[in-house]
Amino acid sequence: MKNFLKSTIKNPIIIVFVFISVVFGFTALGRSSQVEEYSIVIGVGIDKSESAEFKYDVSLLTFVPIADQNFSETYNVVYSKGNSLASAIDSADLYLGREIRFAHIKTIVLGSELLKQGEDVSTLLDFLARENDVSASTRIVVSKGKAGEFMDMAKKLDSSSSTKISQIVSINKEELYSMESTLEKFYRDYFGETKVSLLPVFEVDDKVGINPSTQTQQSGGATQQSEKEKKLIVNTGTAFVLKDGKYAFEMGKEDLKNTNMLCANFKKGILKVEDFDGEQYKDVDMTFEIYGLKVKKKVEFENGIPVILMNLSIELVPSEINYKNGMVAKNSDIKRFGKKDCKQIENAIKKDISKALALVKEKKIDVANFYTLLYNGDRGKFKKYLQNFERKEDFLEGVVVKAKVNVRFR
């Protein structure tokens, strides 16, 4: 004991630790569990309110951990109304009898009707963006129908041990036919020069997708899906294009694919070339798997006109050939490709890039963020070029893109 007191006197920091343990340790032991104090939200759905008294209908996907041997989770959807997102969530606090926490939020779902009526997404999400607990990687998606219905389906998925809504919404940003939108990326685009953002579109359908239906147990251990619930969550492969935070137009699946070609921000995916006319194969539809992309971009000004030079090297694996008579040839039966075959594929990719460029010029929407690329390429010449236009967004009219494509096969 004497030795302990001597060491304590020599090291007064020990007294501080003892004081903290006594004052705060016993207090913490006496407090109720945080599970009982807080409601954890993993998804927020926002719709235009069906009530004339309110502006928004908000649906919160929450879960409550239940401490037992298996540590199960109980999911619920809480509905609320309000004239702002903050007031609706405050009302949800009263319904739940707990304080809502957003530290685990993974998905924000916006109803398509709300956006098409001109709602400013930046203002709408301001409350969540200012919440310190909300992660910048939280994903934002659009529901083709009601966001509340989407949350109902998400509840069934998250209640399943095999499928989670976060797995569906976590779109791989490297896929040719998809794109990723997070809270951080949305605001980075919104406050950028182009002020253009893209949000992926999902819908609840009854034909294709992941089925969250409950399963009933039969004799012998077999299971069957309940006939009462057949709706599915589907990634449509389309995207809402926003300008200044507001809805501009919906980009179709092919347009989104072409735009990704123009931006060259993919690494894998499926490439289809219709009406292929090469050396080994003629008048067929070819399908390839993309396994890699390397791109180099360079900016030049020719007689004051901005020219973007793109050099794309794409690695492909032949997947299948569809003949016009209905026959299909698989990978193992496909012969080697010659120079003419490669030229066909390269021209098809260039054609997709040309379609995407025509679309952004028509809509005056700088989806590919050419403004930043040209500004960084040659600031002086680009500023001089901009003087030819009354409105900054018209600069796309004169932009020229020259693409060189090299394909190689595994």
PDB file of C-alpha atoms in Angstrom, residues 62-293:
ATOM      1  CA  THR A  62     -35.288   2.188 -38.832  1.00  0.00           C
ATOM      2  CA  PHE A  63     -33.921  -0.845 -37.019  1.00  0.00           C
ATOM      3  CA  VAL A  64     -33.714  -1.830 -33.387  1.00  0.00           C
ATOM      4  CA  PRO A  65     -31.022  -4.377 -32.375  1.00  0.00           C
ATOM      5  CA  ILE A  66     -32.373  -7.042 -30.047  1.00  0.00           C
ATOM      6  CA  ALA A  67     -29.702  -8.434 -27.766  1.00  0.00           C
ATOM      7  CA  ASP A  68     -29.999 -12.194 -27.584  1.00  0.00           C
ATOM      8  CA  GLN A  69     -27.780 -15.146 -28.454  1.00  0.00           C
ATOM      9  CA  ASN A  70     -28.203 -14.546 -32.203  1.00  0.00           C
ATOM     10  CA  PHE A  71     -28.422 -10.700 -32.027  1.00  0.00           C
ATOM     11  CA  SER A  72     -31.436 -10.247 -34.329  1.00  0.00           C
ATOM     12  CA  GLU A  73     -32.563  -6.971 -35.895  1.00  0.00           C
ATOM     13  CA  THR A  74     -36.106  -5.634 -36.166  1.00  0.00           C
ATOM     14  CA  TYR A  75     -36.847  -3.255 -39.039  1.00  0.00           C
ATOM     15  CA  ASN A  76     -39.713  -0.782 -39.205  1.00  0.00           C
ATOM     16  CA  VAL A  77     -40.830   2.053 -41.473  1.00  0.00           C
ATOM     17  CA  VAL A  78     -42.000   5.194 -39.683  1.00  0.00           C
ATOM     18  CA  TYR A  79     -44.105   7.708 -41.628  1.00  0.00           C
ATOM     19  CA  SER A  80     -44.319  11.410 -40.911  1.00  0.00           C
ATOM     20  CA  LYS A  81     -45.439  14.678 -42.547  1.00  0.00           C
ATOM     21  CA  GLY A  82     -44.144  18.224 -42.438  1.00  0.00           C
ATOM     22  CA  ASN A  83     -43.521  21.436 -44.371  1.00  0.00           C
ATOM     23  CA  SER A  84     -39.785  20.786 -44.144  1.00  0.00           C
ATOM     24  CA  LEU A  85     -37.625  17.729 -43.679  1.00  0.00           C
ATOM     25  CA  ALA A  86     -36.587  18.931 -40.231  1.00  0.00           C
ATOM     26  CA  SER A  87     -40.178  19.372 -39.000  1.00  0.00           C
ATOM     27  CA  ALA A  88     -41.202  15.957 -40.363  1.00  0.00           C
ATOM     28  CA  ILE A  89     -38.313  14.252 -38.560  1.00  0.00           C
ATOM     29  CA  ASP A  90     -39.143  16.129 -35.349  1.00  0.00           C
ATOM     30  CA  SER A  91     -42.668  14.703 -35.589  1.00  0.00           C
ATOM     31  CA  ALA A  92     -41.208  11.227 -36.134  1.00  0.00           C
ATOM     32  CA  ASP A  93     -39.313  11.632 -32.834  1.00  0.00           C
ATOM     33  CA  LEU A  94     -42.657  11.912 -31.070  1.00  0.00           C
ATOM     34  CA  TYR A  95     -44.061   8.847 -32.829  1.00  0.00           C
ATOM     35  CA  LEU A  96     -41.036   6.737 -31.917  1.00  0.00           C
ATOM     36  CA  GLY A  97     -40.562   8.089 -28.417  1.00  0.00           C
ATOM     37  CA  ARG A  98     -36.813   8.159 -29.117  1.00  0.00           C
ATOM     38  CA  GLU A  99     -34.287  10.548 -30.561  1.00  0.00           C
ATOM     39  CA  ILE A 100     -33.455   9.793 -34.184  1.00  0.00           C
ATOM     40  CA  ARG A 101     -29.801   9.235 -35.121  1.00  0.00           C
ATOM     41  CA  PHE A 102     -28.456   9.276 -38.706  1.00  0.00           C
ATOM     42  CA  ALA A 103     -24.973   7.883 -38.151  1.00  0.00           C
ATOM     43  CA  HIS A 104     -25.881   4.623 -39.919  1.00  0.00           C
ATOM     44  CA  ILE A 105     -27.927   6.077 -42.768  1.00  0.00           C
ATOM     45  CA  LYS A 106     -27.006   4.501 -46.109  1.00  0.00           C
ATOM     46  CA  THR A 107     -29.693   5.593 -48.557  1.00  0.00           C
ATOM     47  CA  ILE A 108     -31.757   8.691 -49.350  1.00  0.00           C
ATOM     48  CA  VAL A 109     -34.673   8.003 -51.702  1.00  0.00           C
ATOM     49  CA  LEU A 110     -36.415  10.895 -53.491  1.00  0.00           C
ATOM     50  CA  GLY A 111     -39.845  10.492 -55.094  1.00  0.00           C
ATOM     51  CA  SER A 112     -39.809  11.232 -58.839  1.00  0.00           C
ATOM     52  CA  GLU A 113     -43.016  13.308 -58.669  1.00  0.00           C
ATOM     53  CA  LEU A 114     -41.395  15.611 -56.121  1.00  0.00           C
ATOM     54  CA  LEU A 115     -38.397  16.271 -58.387  1.00  0.00           C
ATOM     55  CA  LYS A 116     -40.436  16.715 -61.573  1.00  0.00           C
ATOM     56  CA  GLN A 117     -42.369  19.519 -59.898  1.00  0.00           C
ATOM     57  CA  GLY A 118     -39.195  21.571 -59.686  1.00  0.00           C
ATOM     58  CA  GLU A 119     -38.031  20.835 -56.145  1.00  0.00           C
ATOM     59  CA  ASP A 120     -34.474  22.023 -55.456  1.00  0.00           C
ATOM     60  CA  VAL A 121     -32.642  18.927 -54.187  1.00  0.00           C
ATOM     61  CA  SER A 122     -29.878  20.986 -52.584  1.00  0.00           C
ATOM     62  CA  THR A 123     -32.418  22.775 -50.367  1.00  0.00           C
ATOM     63  CA  LEU A 124     -34.303  19.559 -49.718  1.00  0.00           C
ATOM     64  CA  LEU A 125     -31.212  17.734 -48.476  1.00  0.00           C
ATOM     65  CA  ASP A 126     -29.752  20.705 -46.596  1.00  0.00           C
ATOM     66  CA  PHE A 127     -30.962  19.403 -43.227  1.00  0.00           C
ATOM     67  CA  LEU A 128     -29.316  15.996 -43.714  1.00  0.00           C
ATOM     68  CA  ALA A 129     -26.141  17.493 -45.188  1.00  0.00           C
ATOM     69  CA  ARG A 130     -25.677  19.659 -42.083  1.00  0.00           C
ATOM     70  CA  GLU A 131     -26.140  16.703 -39.739  1.00  0.00           C
ATOM     71  CA  ASN A 132     -22.678  15.837 -38.438  1.00  0.00           C
ATOM     72  CA  ASP A 133     -23.594  12.156 -38.138  1.00  0.00           C
ATOM     73  CA  VAL A 134     -24.590  11.699 -41.809  1.00  0.00           C
ATOM     74  CA  SER A 135     -21.819  10.126 -43.878  1.00  0.00           C
ATOM     75  CA  ALA A 136     -20.702  11.864 -47.075  1.00  0.00           C
ATOM     76  CA  SER A 137     -20.865   8.422 -48.767  1.00  0.00           C
ATOM     77  CA  THR A 138     -24.644   8.177 -48.211  1.00  0.00           C
ATOM     78  CA  ARG A 139     -26.198   7.296 -51.555  1.00  0.00           C
ATOM     79  CA  ILE A 140     -28.990   9.285 -53.202  1.00  0.00           C
ATOM     80  CA  VAL A 141     -31.426   7.556 -55.557  1.00  0.00           C
ATOM     81  CA  VAL A 142     -34.738   8.398 -57.208  1.00  0.00           C
ATOM     82  CA  SER A 143     -37.814   6.206 -56.869  1.00  0.00           C
ATOM     83  CA  LYS A 144     -39.895   5.997 -60.039  1.00  0.00           C
ATOM     84  CA  GLY A 145     -42.984   5.832 -57.844  1.00  0.00           C
ATOM     85  CA  LYS A 146     -43.419   6.728 -54.202  1.00  0.00           C
ATOM     86  CA  ALA A 147     -40.325   6.734 -51.995  1.00  0.00           C
ATOM     87  CA  GLY A 148     -42.534   5.409 -49.181  1.00  0.00           C
ATOM     88  CA  GLU A 149     -43.386   2.309 -51.209  1.00  0.00           C
ATOM     89  CA  PHE A 150     -39.688   1.857 -51.924  1.00  0.00           C
ATOM     90  CA  MET A 151     -39.005   1.942 -48.172  1.00  0.00           C
ATOM     91  CA  ASP A 152     -41.701  -0.695 -47.592  1.00  0.00           C
ATOM     92  CA  MET A 153     -39.855  -3.015 -49.975  1.00  0.00           C
ATOM     93  CA  ALA A 154     -36.513  -2.061 -48.413  1.00  0.00           C
ATOM     94  CA  LYS A 155     -37.848  -3.139 -45.025  1.00  0.00           C
ATOM     95  CA  LYS A 156     -38.530  -6.646 -46.371  1.00  0.00           C
ATOM     96  CA  LEU A 157     -35.095  -6.824 -47.991  1.00  0.00           C
ATOM     97  CA  ASP A 158     -33.241  -5.692 -44.886  1.00  0.00           C
ATOM     98  CA  SER A 159     -35.235  -8.163 -42.831  1.00  0.00           C
ATOM     99  CA  SER A 160     -33.839 -10.938 -45.026  1.00  0.00           C
ATOM    100  CA  SER A 161     -30.571 -12.567 -44.034  1.00  0.00           C
ATOM    101  CA  SER A 162     -29.496 -12.975 -47.667  1.00  0.00           C
ATOM    102  CA  THR A 163     -30.289  -9.632 -49.305  1.00  0.00           C
ATOM    103  CA  LYS A 164     -29.813  -6.072 -48.089  1.00  0.00           C
ATOM    104  CA  ILE A 165     -31.110  -2.864 -49.632  1.00  0.00           C
ATOM    105  CA  SER A 166     -27.625  -1.378 -49.306  1.00  0.00           C
ATOM    106  CA  GLN A 167     -26.328  -4.104 -51.633  1.00  0.00           C
ATOM    107  CA  ILE A 168     -28.835  -3.098 -54.309  1.00  0.00           C
ATOM    108  CA  VAL A 169     -28.286   0.642 -54.013  1.00  0.00           C
ATOM    109  CA  SER A 170     -24.485   0.299 -53.808  1.00  0.00           C
ATOM    110  CA  ILE A 171     -24.101   0.581 -57.542  1.00  0.00           C
ATOM    111  CA  ASN A 172     -20.616  -0.077 -58.801  1.00  0.00           C
ATOM    112  CA  LYS A 173     -19.389   3.241 -60.177  1.00  0.00           C
ATOM    113  CA  GLU A 174     -17.107   1.386 -62.586  1.00  0.00           C
ATOM    114  CA  GLU A 175     -19.971  -0.312 -64.459  1.00  0.00           C
ATOM    115  CA  LEU A 176     -20.670   0.887 -68.007  1.00  0.00           C
ATOM    116  CA  TYR A 177     -24.453   0.789 -67.593  1.00  0.00           C
ATOM    117  CA  SER A 178     -24.598   2.368 -64.144  1.00  0.00           C
ATOM    118  CA  MET A 179     -23.433   5.336 -62.132  1.00  0.00           C
ATOM    119  CA  GLU A 180     -22.962   6.281 -58.511  1.00  0.00           C
ATOM    120  CA  SER A 181     -24.356   9.267 -56.667  1.00  0.00           C
ATOM    121  CA  THR A 182     -23.426  10.113 -53.078  1.00  0.00           C
ATOM    122  CA  LEU A 183     -24.218  13.090 -50.881  1.00  0.00           C
ATOM    123  CA  GLU A 184     -20.638  14.315 -51.273  1.00  0.00           C
ATOM    124  CA  LYS A 185     -20.643  13.954 -55.065  1.00  0.00           C
ATOM    125  CA  PHE A 186     -24.009  15.671 -55.432  1.00  0.00           C
ATOM    126  CA  TYR A 187     -22.871  18.786 -53.583  1.00  0.00           C
ATOM    127  CA  ARG A 188     -19.474  18.754 -55.310  1.00  0.00           C
ATOM    128  CA  ASP A 189     -21.254  18.814 -58.684  1.00  0.00           C
ATOM    129  CA  TYR A 190     -23.861  21.301 -57.461  1.00  0.00           C
ATOM    130  CA  PHE A 191     -21.263  23.832 -56.361  1.00  0.00           C
ATOM    131  CA  GLY A 192     -19.043  23.164 -59.396  1.00  0.00           C
ATOM    132  CA  GLU A 193     -18.924  25.212 -62.594  1.00  0.00           C
ATOM    133  CA  THR A 194     -21.368  23.018 -64.512  1.00  0.00           C
ATOM    134  CA  LYS A 195     -23.874  22.518 -61.641  1.00  0.00           C
ATOM    135  CA  VAL A 196     -24.940  19.208 -63.229  1.00  0.00           C
ATOM    136  CA  SER A 197     -25.755  16.099 -61.170  1.00  0.00           C
ATOM    137  CA  LEU A 198     -27.013  12.620 -62.034  1.00  0.00           C
ATOM    138  CA  LEU A 199     -29.178  10.457 -59.767  1.00  0.00           C
ATOM    139  CA  PRO A 200     -29.888   6.761 -60.552  1.00  0.00           C
ATOM    140  CA  VAL A 201     -33.539   5.703 -60.823  1.00  0.00           C
ATOM    141  CA  PHE A 202     -35.097   2.674 -59.093  1.00  0.00           C
ATOM    142  CA  GLU A 203     -38.657   1.412 -59.148  1.00  0.00           C
ATOM    143  CA  VAL A 204     -40.923  -1.108 -57.477  1.00  0.00           C
ATOM    144  CA  ASP A 205     -42.136  -3.543 -60.146  1.00  0.00           C
ATOM    145  CA  ASP A 206     -43.819  -6.934 -60.334  1.00  0.00           C
ATOM    146  CA  LYS A 207     -41.876  -8.467 -63.230  1.00  0.00           C
ATOM    147  CA  VAL A 208     -38.096  -8.399 -62.774  1.00  0.00           C
ATOM    148  CA  GLY A 209     -35.693  -7.653 -59.946  1.00  0.00           C
ATOM    149  CA  ILE A 210     -34.934  -8.904 -56.443  1.00  0.00           C
ATOM    150  CA  ASN A 211     -37.962 -10.368 -54.702  1.00  0.00           C
ATOM    151  CA  PRO A 212     -38.264  -9.390 -51.047  1.00  0.00           C
ATOM    152  CA  SER A 213     -41.324 -11.593 -50.552  1.00  0.00           C
ATOM    153  CA  THR A 214     -41.570 -13.556 -47.356  1.00  0.00           C
ATOM    154  CA  GLN A 215     -41.100 -17.296 -47.663  1.00  0.00           C
ATOM    155  CA  THR A 216     -43.267 -19.983 -46.114  1.00  0.00           C
ATOM    156  CA  GLN A 217     -41.877 -23.274 -44.852  1.00  0.00           C
ATOM    157  CA  GLN A 218     -43.188 -26.536 -46.303  1.00  0.00           C
ATOM    158  CA  SER A 219     -42.638 -30.136 -45.338  1.00  0.00           C
ATOM    159  CA  GLY A 220     -39.187 -31.507 -46.141  1.00  0.00           C
ATOM    160  CA  GLY A 221     -37.555 -28.113 -45.646  1.00  0.00           C
ATOM    161  CA  ALA A 222     -38.657 -26.705 -49.025  1.00  0.00           C
ATOM    162  CA  THR A 223     -39.697 -23.070 -49.232  1.00  0.00           C
ATOM    163  CA  GLN A 224     -42.012 -21.172 -51.517  1.00  0.00           C
ATOM    164  CA  GLN A 225     -42.627 -17.459 -52.010  1.00  0.00           C
ATOM    165  CA  SER A 226     -45.784 -15.958 -50.621  1.00  0.00           C
ATOM    166  CA  GLU A 227     -48.388 -15.280 -53.283  1.00  0.00           C
ATOM    167  CA  LYS A 228     -49.570 -12.188 -51.402  1.00  0.00           C
ATOM    168  CA  GLU A 229     -46.453 -10.161 -52.195  1.00  0.00           C
ATOM    169  CA  LYS A 230     -44.819 -10.235 -55.621  1.00  0.00           C
ATOM    170  CA  LYS A 231     -43.479  -6.714 -56.032  1.00  0.00           C
ATOM    171  CA  LEU A 232     -39.770  -6.281 -56.684  1.00  0.00           C
ATOM    172  CA  ILE A 233     -37.144  -3.552 -56.397  1.00  0.00           C
ATOM    173  CA  VAL A 234     -35.614  -2.855 -59.820  1.00  0.00           C
ATOM    174  CA  ASN A 235     -32.636  -0.778 -60.893  1.00  0.00           C
ATOM    175  CA  THR A 236     -33.978   0.749 -64.118  1.00  0.00           C
ATOM    176  CA  GLY A 237     -30.536   1.675 -65.475  1.00  0.00           C
ATOM    177  CA  THR A 238     -31.760   5.238 -66.143  1.00  0.00           C
ATOM    178  CA  ALA A 239     -30.861   8.502 -64.394  1.00  0.00           C
ATOM    179  CA  PHE A 240     -32.398  11.865 -63.528  1.00  0.00           C
ATOM    180  CA  VAL A 241     -30.247  14.748 -64.727  1.00  0.00           C
ATOM    181  CA  LEU A 242     -30.328  17.804 -62.462  1.00  0.00           C
ATOM    182  CA  LYS A 243     -29.265  21.330 -63.370  1.00  0.00           C
ATOM    183  CA  ASP A 244     -28.768  23.768 -60.475  1.00  0.00           C
ATOM    184  CA  GLY A 245     -30.233  21.105 -58.209  1.00  0.00           C
ATOM    185  CA  LYS A 246     -33.495  20.875 -60.192  1.00  0.00           C
ATOM    186  CA  TYR A 247     -34.840  18.204 -62.548  1.00  0.00           C
ATOM    187  CA  ALA A 248     -33.857  18.763 -66.193  1.00  0.00           C
ATOM    188  CA  PHE A 249     -34.665  15.457 -67.941  1.00  0.00           C
ATOM    189  CA  GLU A 250     -34.472  11.696 -67.552  1.00  0.00           C
ATOM    190  CA  MET A 251     -31.603   9.958 -69.306  1.00  0.00           C
ATOM    191  CA  GLY A 252     -32.497   6.570 -70.791  1.00  0.00           C
ATOM    192  CA  LYS A 253     -30.431   3.426 -70.412  1.00  0.00           C
ATOM    193  CA  GLU A 254     -28.694   3.713 -73.776  1.00  0.00           C
ATOM    194  CA  ASP A 255     -28.051   7.423 -73.294  1.00  0.00           C
ATOM    195  CA  LEU A 256     -26.509   6.695 -69.891  1.00  0.00           C
ATOM    196  CA  LYS A 257     -24.266   4.060 -71.446  1.00  0.00           C
ATOM    197  CA  ASN A 258     -23.199   6.454 -74.206  1.00  0.00           C
ATOM    198  CA  THR A 259     -22.523   9.183 -71.652  1.00  0.00           C
ATOM    199  CA  ASN A 260     -20.281   6.842 -69.660  1.00  0.00           C
ATOM    200  CA  MET A 261     -18.409   6.167 -72.891  1.00  0.00           C
ATOM    201  CA  LEU A 262     -17.972   9.908 -73.397  1.00  0.00           C
ATOM    202  CA  CYS A 263     -16.827  10.423 -69.804  1.00  0.00           C
ATOM    203  CA  ALA A 264     -14.686   7.235 -69.937  1.00  0.00           C
ATOM    204  CA  ASN A 265     -15.326   6.600 -66.236  1.00  0.00           C
ATOM    205  CA  PHE A 266     -15.999   2.854 -66.376  1.00  0.00           C
ATOM    206  CA  LYS A 267     -13.798  -0.204 -66.006  1.00  0.00           C
ATOM    207  CA  LYS A 268     -16.145  -3.096 -66.730  1.00  0.00           C
ATOM    208  CA  GLY A 269     -19.520  -3.940 -68.174  1.00  0.00           C
ATOM    209  CA  ILE A 270     -21.173  -5.372 -71.266  1.00  0.00           C
ATOM    210  CA  LEU A 271     -20.639  -3.997 -74.774  1.00  0.00           C
ATOM    211  CA  LYS A 272     -23.111  -4.928 -77.522  1.00  0.00           C
ATOM    212  CA  VAL A 273     -22.338  -4.369 -81.203  1.00  0.00           C
ATOM    213  CA  GLU A 274     -25.341  -4.859 -83.486  1.00  0.00           C
ATOM    214  CA  ASP A 275     -25.193  -5.708 -87.195  1.00  0.00           C
ATOM    215  CA  PHE A 276     -21.558  -6.726 -86.945  1.00  0.00           C
ATOM    216  CA  ASP A 277     -19.871  -7.052 -90.363  1.00  0.00           C
ATOM    217  CA  GLY A 278     -16.273  -8.197 -89.964  1.00  0.00           C
ATOM    218  CA  GLU A 279     -13.902 -10.797 -91.391  1.00  0.00           C
ATOM    219  CA  GLN A 280     -14.992 -13.919 -89.505  1.00  0.00           C
ATOM    220  CA  TYR A 281     -18.586 -12.933 -88.742  1.00  0.00           C
ATOM    221  CA  LYS A 282     -21.117 -11.005 -90.825  1.00  0.00           C
ATOM    222  CA  ASP A 283     -24.624  -9.740 -90.129  1.00  0.00           C
ATOM    223  CA  VAL A 284     -24.602 -10.825 -86.471  1.00  0.00           C
ATOM    224  CA  ASP A 285     -24.982  -9.170 -83.068  1.00  0.00           C
ATOM    225  CA  MET A 286     -21.854  -9.443 -80.924  1.00  0.00           C
ATOM    226  CA  THR A 287     -21.647  -9.209 -77.138  1.00  0.00           C
ATOM    227  CA  PHE A 288     -18.401  -8.547 -75.279  1.00  0.00           C
ATOM    228  CA  GLU A 289     -17.480  -8.305 -71.612  1.00  0.00           C
ATOM    229  CA  ILE A 290     -15.359  -5.269 -70.695  1.00  0.00           C
ATOM    230  CA  TYR A 291     -12.529  -6.044 -68.284  1.00  0.00           C
ATOM    231  CA  GLY A 292     -10.539  -2.837 -68.318  1.00  0.00           C
ATOM    232  CA  LEU A 293     -10.250   0.695 -69.672  1.00  0.00           C
TER     233      LEU A 293
END
